[in-house]
mmCIF file of C-alpha atoms in Angstrom:
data_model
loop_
_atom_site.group_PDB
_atom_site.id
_atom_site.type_symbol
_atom_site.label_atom_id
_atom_site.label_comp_id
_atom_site.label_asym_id
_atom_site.label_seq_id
_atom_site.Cartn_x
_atom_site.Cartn_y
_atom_site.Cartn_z
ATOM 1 C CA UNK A 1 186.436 47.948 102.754
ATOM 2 C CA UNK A 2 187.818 50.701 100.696
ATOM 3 C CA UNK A 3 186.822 54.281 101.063
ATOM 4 C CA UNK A 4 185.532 54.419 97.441
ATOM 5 C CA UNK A 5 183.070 51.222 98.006
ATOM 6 C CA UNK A 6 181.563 52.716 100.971
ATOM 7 C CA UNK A 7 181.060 56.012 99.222
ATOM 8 C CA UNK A 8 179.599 53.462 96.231
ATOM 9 C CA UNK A 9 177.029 52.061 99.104
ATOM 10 C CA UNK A 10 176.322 55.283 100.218
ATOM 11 C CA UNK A 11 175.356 56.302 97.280
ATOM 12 C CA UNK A 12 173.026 53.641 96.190
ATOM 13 C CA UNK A 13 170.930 53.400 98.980
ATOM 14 C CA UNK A 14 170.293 57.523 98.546
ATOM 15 C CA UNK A 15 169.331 56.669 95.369
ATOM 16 C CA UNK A 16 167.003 53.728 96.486
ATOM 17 C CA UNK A 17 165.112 56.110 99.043
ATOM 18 C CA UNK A 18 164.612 58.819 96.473
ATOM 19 C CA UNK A 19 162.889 55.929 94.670
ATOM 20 C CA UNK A 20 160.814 55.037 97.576
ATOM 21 C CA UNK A 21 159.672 58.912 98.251
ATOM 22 C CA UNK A 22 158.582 59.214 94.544
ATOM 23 C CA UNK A 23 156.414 56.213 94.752
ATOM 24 C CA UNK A 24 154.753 57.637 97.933
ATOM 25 C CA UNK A 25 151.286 59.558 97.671
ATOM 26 C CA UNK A 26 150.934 62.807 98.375
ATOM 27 C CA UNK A 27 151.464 64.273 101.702
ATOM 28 C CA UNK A 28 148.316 63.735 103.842
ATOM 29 C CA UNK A 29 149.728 67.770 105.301
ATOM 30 C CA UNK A 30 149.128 68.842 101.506
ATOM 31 C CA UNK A 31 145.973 67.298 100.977
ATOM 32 C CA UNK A 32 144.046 65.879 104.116
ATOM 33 C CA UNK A 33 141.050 64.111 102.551
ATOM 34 C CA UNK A 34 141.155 61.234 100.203
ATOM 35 C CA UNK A 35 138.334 58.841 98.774
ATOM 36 C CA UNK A 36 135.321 58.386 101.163
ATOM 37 C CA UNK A 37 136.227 61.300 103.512
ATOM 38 C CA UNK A 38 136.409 63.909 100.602
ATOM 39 C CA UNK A 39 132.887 62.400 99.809
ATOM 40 C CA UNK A 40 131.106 62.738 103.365
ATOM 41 C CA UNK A 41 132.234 66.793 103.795
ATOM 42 C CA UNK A 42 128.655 68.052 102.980
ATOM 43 C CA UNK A 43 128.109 71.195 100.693
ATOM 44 C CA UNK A 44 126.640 74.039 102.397
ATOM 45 C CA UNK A 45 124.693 76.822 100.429
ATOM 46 C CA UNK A 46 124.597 80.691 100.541
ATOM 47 C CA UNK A 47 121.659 81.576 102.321
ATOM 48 C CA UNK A 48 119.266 83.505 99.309
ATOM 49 C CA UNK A 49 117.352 85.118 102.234
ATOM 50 C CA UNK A 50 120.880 86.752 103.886
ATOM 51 C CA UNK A 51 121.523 87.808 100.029
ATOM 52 C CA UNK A 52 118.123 89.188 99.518
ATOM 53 C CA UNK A 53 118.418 91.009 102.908
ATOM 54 C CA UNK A 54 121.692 93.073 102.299
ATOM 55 C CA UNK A 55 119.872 94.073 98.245
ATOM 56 C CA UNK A 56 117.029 95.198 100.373
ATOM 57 C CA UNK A 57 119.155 97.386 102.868
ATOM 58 C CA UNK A 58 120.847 98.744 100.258
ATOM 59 C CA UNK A 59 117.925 99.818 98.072
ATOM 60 C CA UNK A 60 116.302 101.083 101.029
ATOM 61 C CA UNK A 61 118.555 103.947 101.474
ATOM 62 C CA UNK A 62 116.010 105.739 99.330
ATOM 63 C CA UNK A 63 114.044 105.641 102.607
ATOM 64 C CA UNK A 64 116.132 108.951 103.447
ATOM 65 C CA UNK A 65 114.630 110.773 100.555
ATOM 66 C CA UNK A 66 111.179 109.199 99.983
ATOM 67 C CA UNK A 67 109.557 107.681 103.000
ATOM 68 C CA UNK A 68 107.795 104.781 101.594
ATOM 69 C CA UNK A 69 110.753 103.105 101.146
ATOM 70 C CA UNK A 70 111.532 102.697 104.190
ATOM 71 C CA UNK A 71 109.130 99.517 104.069
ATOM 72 C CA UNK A 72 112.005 97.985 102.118
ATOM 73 C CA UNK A 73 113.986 98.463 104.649
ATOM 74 C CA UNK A 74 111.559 96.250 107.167
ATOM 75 C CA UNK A 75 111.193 93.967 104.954
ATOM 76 C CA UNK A 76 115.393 93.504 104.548
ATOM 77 C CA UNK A 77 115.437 93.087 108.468
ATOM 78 C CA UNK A 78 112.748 90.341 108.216
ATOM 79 C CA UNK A 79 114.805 88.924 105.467
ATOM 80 C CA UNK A 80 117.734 88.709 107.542
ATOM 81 C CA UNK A 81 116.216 87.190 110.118
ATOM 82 C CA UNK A 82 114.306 84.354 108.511
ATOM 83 C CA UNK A 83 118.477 83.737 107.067
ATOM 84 C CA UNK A 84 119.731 83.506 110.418
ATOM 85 C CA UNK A 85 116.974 81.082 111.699
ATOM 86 C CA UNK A 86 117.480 78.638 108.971
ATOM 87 C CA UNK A 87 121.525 79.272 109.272
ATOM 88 C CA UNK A 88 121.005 78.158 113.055
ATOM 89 C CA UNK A 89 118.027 75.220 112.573
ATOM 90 C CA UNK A 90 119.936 74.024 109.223
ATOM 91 C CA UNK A 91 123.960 74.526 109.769
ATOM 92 C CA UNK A 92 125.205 71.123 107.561
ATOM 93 C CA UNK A 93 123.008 73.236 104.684
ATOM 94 C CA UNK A 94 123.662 76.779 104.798
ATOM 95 C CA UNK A 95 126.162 79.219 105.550
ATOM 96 C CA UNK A 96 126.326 83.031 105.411
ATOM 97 C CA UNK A 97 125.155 83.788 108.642
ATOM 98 C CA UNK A 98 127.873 87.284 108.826
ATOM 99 C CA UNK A 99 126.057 88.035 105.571
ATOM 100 C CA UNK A 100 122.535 87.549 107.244
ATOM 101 C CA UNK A 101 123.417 89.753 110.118
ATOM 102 C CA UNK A 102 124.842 92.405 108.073
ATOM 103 C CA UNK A 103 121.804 92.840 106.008
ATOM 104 C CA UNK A 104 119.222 92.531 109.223
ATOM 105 C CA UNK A 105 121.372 94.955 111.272
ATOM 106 C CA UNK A 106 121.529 97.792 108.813
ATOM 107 C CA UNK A 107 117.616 97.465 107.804
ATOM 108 C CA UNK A 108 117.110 97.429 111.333
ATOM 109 C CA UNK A 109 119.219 100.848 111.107
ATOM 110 C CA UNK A 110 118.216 102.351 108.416
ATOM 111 C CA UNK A 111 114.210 102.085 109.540
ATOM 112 C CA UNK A 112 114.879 103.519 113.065
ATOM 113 C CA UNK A 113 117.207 106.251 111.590
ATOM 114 C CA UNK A 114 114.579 107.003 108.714
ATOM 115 C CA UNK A 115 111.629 106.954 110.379
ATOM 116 C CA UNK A 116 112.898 109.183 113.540
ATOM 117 C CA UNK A 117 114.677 111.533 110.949
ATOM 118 C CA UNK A 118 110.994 112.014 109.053
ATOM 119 C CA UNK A 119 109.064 112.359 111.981
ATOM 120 C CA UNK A 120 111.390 115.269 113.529
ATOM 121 C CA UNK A 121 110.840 116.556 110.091
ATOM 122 C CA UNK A 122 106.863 116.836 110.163
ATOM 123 C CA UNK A 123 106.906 118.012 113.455
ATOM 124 C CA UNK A 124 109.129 121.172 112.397
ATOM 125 C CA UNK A 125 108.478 121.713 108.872
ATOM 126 C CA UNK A 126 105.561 123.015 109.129
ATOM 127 C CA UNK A 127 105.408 127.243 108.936
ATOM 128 C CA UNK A 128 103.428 129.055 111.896
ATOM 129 C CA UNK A 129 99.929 130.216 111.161
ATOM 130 C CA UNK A 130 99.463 127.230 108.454
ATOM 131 C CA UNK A 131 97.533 124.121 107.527
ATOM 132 C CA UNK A 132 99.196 121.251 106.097
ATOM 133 C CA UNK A 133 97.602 120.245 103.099
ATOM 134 C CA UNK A 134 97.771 117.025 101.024
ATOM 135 C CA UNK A 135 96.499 116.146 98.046
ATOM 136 C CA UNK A 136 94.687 113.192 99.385
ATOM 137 C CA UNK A 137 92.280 115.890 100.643
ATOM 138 C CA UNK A 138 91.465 117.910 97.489
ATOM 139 C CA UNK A 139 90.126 114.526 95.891
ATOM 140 C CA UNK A 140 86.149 114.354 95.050
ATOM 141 C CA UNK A 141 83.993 112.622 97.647
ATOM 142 C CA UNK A 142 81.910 110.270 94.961
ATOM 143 C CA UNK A 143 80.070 108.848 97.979
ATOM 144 C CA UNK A 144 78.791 111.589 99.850
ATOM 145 C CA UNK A 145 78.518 114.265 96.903
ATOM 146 C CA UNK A 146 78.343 112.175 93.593
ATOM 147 C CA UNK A 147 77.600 115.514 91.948
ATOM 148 C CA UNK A 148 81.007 117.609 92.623
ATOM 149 C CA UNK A 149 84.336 117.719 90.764
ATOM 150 C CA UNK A 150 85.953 118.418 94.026
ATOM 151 C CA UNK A 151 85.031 117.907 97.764
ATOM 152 C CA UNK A 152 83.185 121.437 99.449
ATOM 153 C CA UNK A 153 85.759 120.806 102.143
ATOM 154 C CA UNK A 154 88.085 122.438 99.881
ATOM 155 C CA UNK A 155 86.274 125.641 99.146
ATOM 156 C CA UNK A 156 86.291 126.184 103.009
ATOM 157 C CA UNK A 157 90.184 126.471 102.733
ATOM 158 C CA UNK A 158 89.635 129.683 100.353
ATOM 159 C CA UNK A 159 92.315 132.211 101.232
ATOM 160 C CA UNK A 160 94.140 130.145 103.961
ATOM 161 C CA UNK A 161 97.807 129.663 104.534
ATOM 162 C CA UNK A 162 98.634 126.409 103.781
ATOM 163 C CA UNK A 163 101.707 124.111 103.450
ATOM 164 C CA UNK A 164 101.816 121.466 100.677
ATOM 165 C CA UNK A 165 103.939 119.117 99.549
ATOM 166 C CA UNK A 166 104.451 118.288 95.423
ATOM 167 C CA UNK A 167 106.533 117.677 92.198
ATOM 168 C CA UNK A 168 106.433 120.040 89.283
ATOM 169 C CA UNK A 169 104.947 118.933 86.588
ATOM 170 C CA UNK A 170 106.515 117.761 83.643
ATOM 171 C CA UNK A 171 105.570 120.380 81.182
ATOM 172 C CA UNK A 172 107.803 122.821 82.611
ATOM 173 C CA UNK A 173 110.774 120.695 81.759
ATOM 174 C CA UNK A 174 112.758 122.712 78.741
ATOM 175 C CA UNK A 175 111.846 126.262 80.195
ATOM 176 C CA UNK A 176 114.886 126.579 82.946
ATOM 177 C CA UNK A 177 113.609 128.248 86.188
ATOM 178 C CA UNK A 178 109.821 129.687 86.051
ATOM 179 C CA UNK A 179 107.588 131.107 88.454
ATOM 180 C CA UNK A 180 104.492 129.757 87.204
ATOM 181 C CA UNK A 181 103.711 126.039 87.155
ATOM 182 C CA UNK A 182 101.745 122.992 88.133
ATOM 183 C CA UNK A 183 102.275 120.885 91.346
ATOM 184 C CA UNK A 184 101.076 117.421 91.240
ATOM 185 C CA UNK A 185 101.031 114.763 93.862
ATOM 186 C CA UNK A 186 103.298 112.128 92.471
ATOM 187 C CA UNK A 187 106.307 110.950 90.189
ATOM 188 C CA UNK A 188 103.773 109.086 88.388
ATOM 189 C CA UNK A 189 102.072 112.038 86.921
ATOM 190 C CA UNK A 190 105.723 114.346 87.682
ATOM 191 C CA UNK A 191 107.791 112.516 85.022
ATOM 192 C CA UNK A 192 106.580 109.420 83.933
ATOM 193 C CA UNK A 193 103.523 108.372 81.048
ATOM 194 C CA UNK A 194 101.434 110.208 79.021
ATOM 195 C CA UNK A 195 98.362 109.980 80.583
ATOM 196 C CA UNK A 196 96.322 112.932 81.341
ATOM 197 C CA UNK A 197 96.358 114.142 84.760
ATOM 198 C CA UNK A 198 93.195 114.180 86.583
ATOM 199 C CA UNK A 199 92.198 117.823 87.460
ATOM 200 C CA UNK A 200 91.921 117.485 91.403
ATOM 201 C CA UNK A 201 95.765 116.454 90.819
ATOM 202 C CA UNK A 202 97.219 119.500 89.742
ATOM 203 C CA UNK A 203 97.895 123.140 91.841
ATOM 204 C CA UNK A 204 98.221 125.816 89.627
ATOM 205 C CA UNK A 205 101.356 128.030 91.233
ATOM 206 C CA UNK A 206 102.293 131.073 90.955
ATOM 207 C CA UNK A 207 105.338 131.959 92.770
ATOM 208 C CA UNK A 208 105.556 135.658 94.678
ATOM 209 C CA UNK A 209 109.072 135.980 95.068
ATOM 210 C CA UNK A 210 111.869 135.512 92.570
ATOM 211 C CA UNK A 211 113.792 133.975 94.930
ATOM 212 C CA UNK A 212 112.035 131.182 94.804
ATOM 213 C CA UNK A 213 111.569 130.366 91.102
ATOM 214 C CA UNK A 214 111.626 126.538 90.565
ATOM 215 C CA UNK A 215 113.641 124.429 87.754
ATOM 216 C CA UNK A 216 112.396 120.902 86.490
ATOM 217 C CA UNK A 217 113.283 118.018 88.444
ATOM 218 C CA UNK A 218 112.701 115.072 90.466
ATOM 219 C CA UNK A 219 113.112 116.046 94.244
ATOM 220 C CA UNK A 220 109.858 117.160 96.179
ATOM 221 C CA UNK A 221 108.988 120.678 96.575
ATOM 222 C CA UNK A 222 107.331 121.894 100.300
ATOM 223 C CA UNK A 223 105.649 124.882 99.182
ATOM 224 C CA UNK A 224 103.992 127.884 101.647
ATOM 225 C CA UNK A 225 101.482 130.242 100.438
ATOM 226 C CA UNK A 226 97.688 131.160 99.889
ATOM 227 C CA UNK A 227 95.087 128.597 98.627
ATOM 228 C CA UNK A 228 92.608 129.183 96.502
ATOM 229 C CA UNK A 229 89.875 126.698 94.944
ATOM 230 C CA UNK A 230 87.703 127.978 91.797
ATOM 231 C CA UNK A 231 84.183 126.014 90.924
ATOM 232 C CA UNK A 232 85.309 127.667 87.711
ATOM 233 C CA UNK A 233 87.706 125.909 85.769
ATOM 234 C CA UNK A 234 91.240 127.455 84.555
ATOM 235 C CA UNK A 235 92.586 125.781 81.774
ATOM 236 C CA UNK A 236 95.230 128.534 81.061
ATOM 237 C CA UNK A 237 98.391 126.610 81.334
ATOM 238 C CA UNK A 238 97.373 123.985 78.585
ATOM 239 C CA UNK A 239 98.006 121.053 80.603
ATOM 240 C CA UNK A 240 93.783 120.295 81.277
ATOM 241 C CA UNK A 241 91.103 121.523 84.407
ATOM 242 C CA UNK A 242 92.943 123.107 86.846
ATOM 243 C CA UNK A 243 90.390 123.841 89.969
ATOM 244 C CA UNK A 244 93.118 124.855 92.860
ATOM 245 C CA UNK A 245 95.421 127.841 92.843
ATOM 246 C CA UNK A 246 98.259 128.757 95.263
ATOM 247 C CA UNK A 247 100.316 131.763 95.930
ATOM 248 C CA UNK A 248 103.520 130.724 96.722
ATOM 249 C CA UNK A 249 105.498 133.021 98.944
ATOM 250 C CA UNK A 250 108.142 130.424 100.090
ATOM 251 C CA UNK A 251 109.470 127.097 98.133
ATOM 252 C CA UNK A 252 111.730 124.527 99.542
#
């Protein structure tokens, strides 16, 4: 046989198993499931709970600055927990247990590190020689004396130190720094609505020290000075009844 017909066989049967490699499926390497098998691979769901848990932690940072929220917070580590159980009891169904434990492990965080952080605070925020005061005490006793705008208890506090905790009121807002203004309890009645505040929700304040003027805003004031509480009514400020007074010496 010649060179050239061997070459010419050669050739031809390259040619042939080209053929036969093009007529071949896919590489089972390439794609590793066909028909029934690609069918039987169940589809496994986020977990909503492990979701919900890491929008909780992360809205419960607030817990830093306002207390309450830290309930978010506990309610994120529940969240994340519930995830995780039905992650373990249902594992063909769900998935996002790394999400689930992310969420629970920073609410978990978050409500230790708030809560310990705020209770250090009360212990040591409060000046020597003073009574902490909250509004929840200045409001009228309808039960045991129907007939007063505000409980006796508060006239007893009449020239006291006291330390309080508020937001200016919202009236203030276009006058820059003052040193004469209304504390209320709330951001309810601070900055939001129209409604008029009830009377036993309002300090009238009157600041002693320039230092210590106070702008508009939305943080909480701790203010430390002498109380006062009038049966007469002082409705100097044009904002309604105003039946407590304090003498602020010291604002933070």
């Amino acid at each position: 046989m010649s060179t050239s017909a061997v070459i010419s066989n050669v050739s031809t049967e390259q040619t042939a198993a080209n053929a036969a490699n093009s007529a071949k499926p896919n590489s089972p390497a390439l794609s590793p499931l066909y028909g029934d098998e690609a069918e039987m691979m169940p589809y496994r769901a986020l977990s909503r709970s492990a979701v919900v848990s890491v929008v909780l932690a992360v809205v419960s940072l607030l817990g830093y600055l306002f207390e309450p929220m830290l309930v978010v917070a506990l309610a994120g580590l529940v969240m994340g927990l519930i995830a995780l159980q039905a992650i373990r009891r249902y594992p063909l169904e769900y998935t996002g247990r790394g999400v689930a434990l992310f969420g629970a492990v920073l609410s978990g965080l978050i409500f230790v590190s708030g809560a310990a952080m705020h209770t250090y605070i009360y212990f040591t925020e409060l000046p020597e020689d003073h009574i902490r005061l909250s509004f929840s005490k200045l409001q009228p006793d309808y039960i045991n004396e129907p007939e007063r705008a505000f409980p006796a208890s508060a006239l007893e506090l009449n020239g006291k130190k006291v330390f309080v905790k508020g937001y200016t009121h919202k009236f203030i807002a276009q006058m820059g720094k003052v040193d004469h203004f209304i504390l209320v309890p709330d951001l309810g009645e601070c900055c939001f609505g129209d409604k008029q505040t009830k009377p036993t929700h309002m300090i009238e304040v009157k600041v002693t020290d320039p230092r210590y003027k106070v702008k508009y805003a939305l943080r909480r004031l701790k203010l430390a000075g002498e109380f006062t509480a009038s049966e007469v009514p002082d409705q100097s400020l044009g904002v309604g009844t105003v039946y407590y007074h304090l003498k602020a010496n010291k604002i933070e």
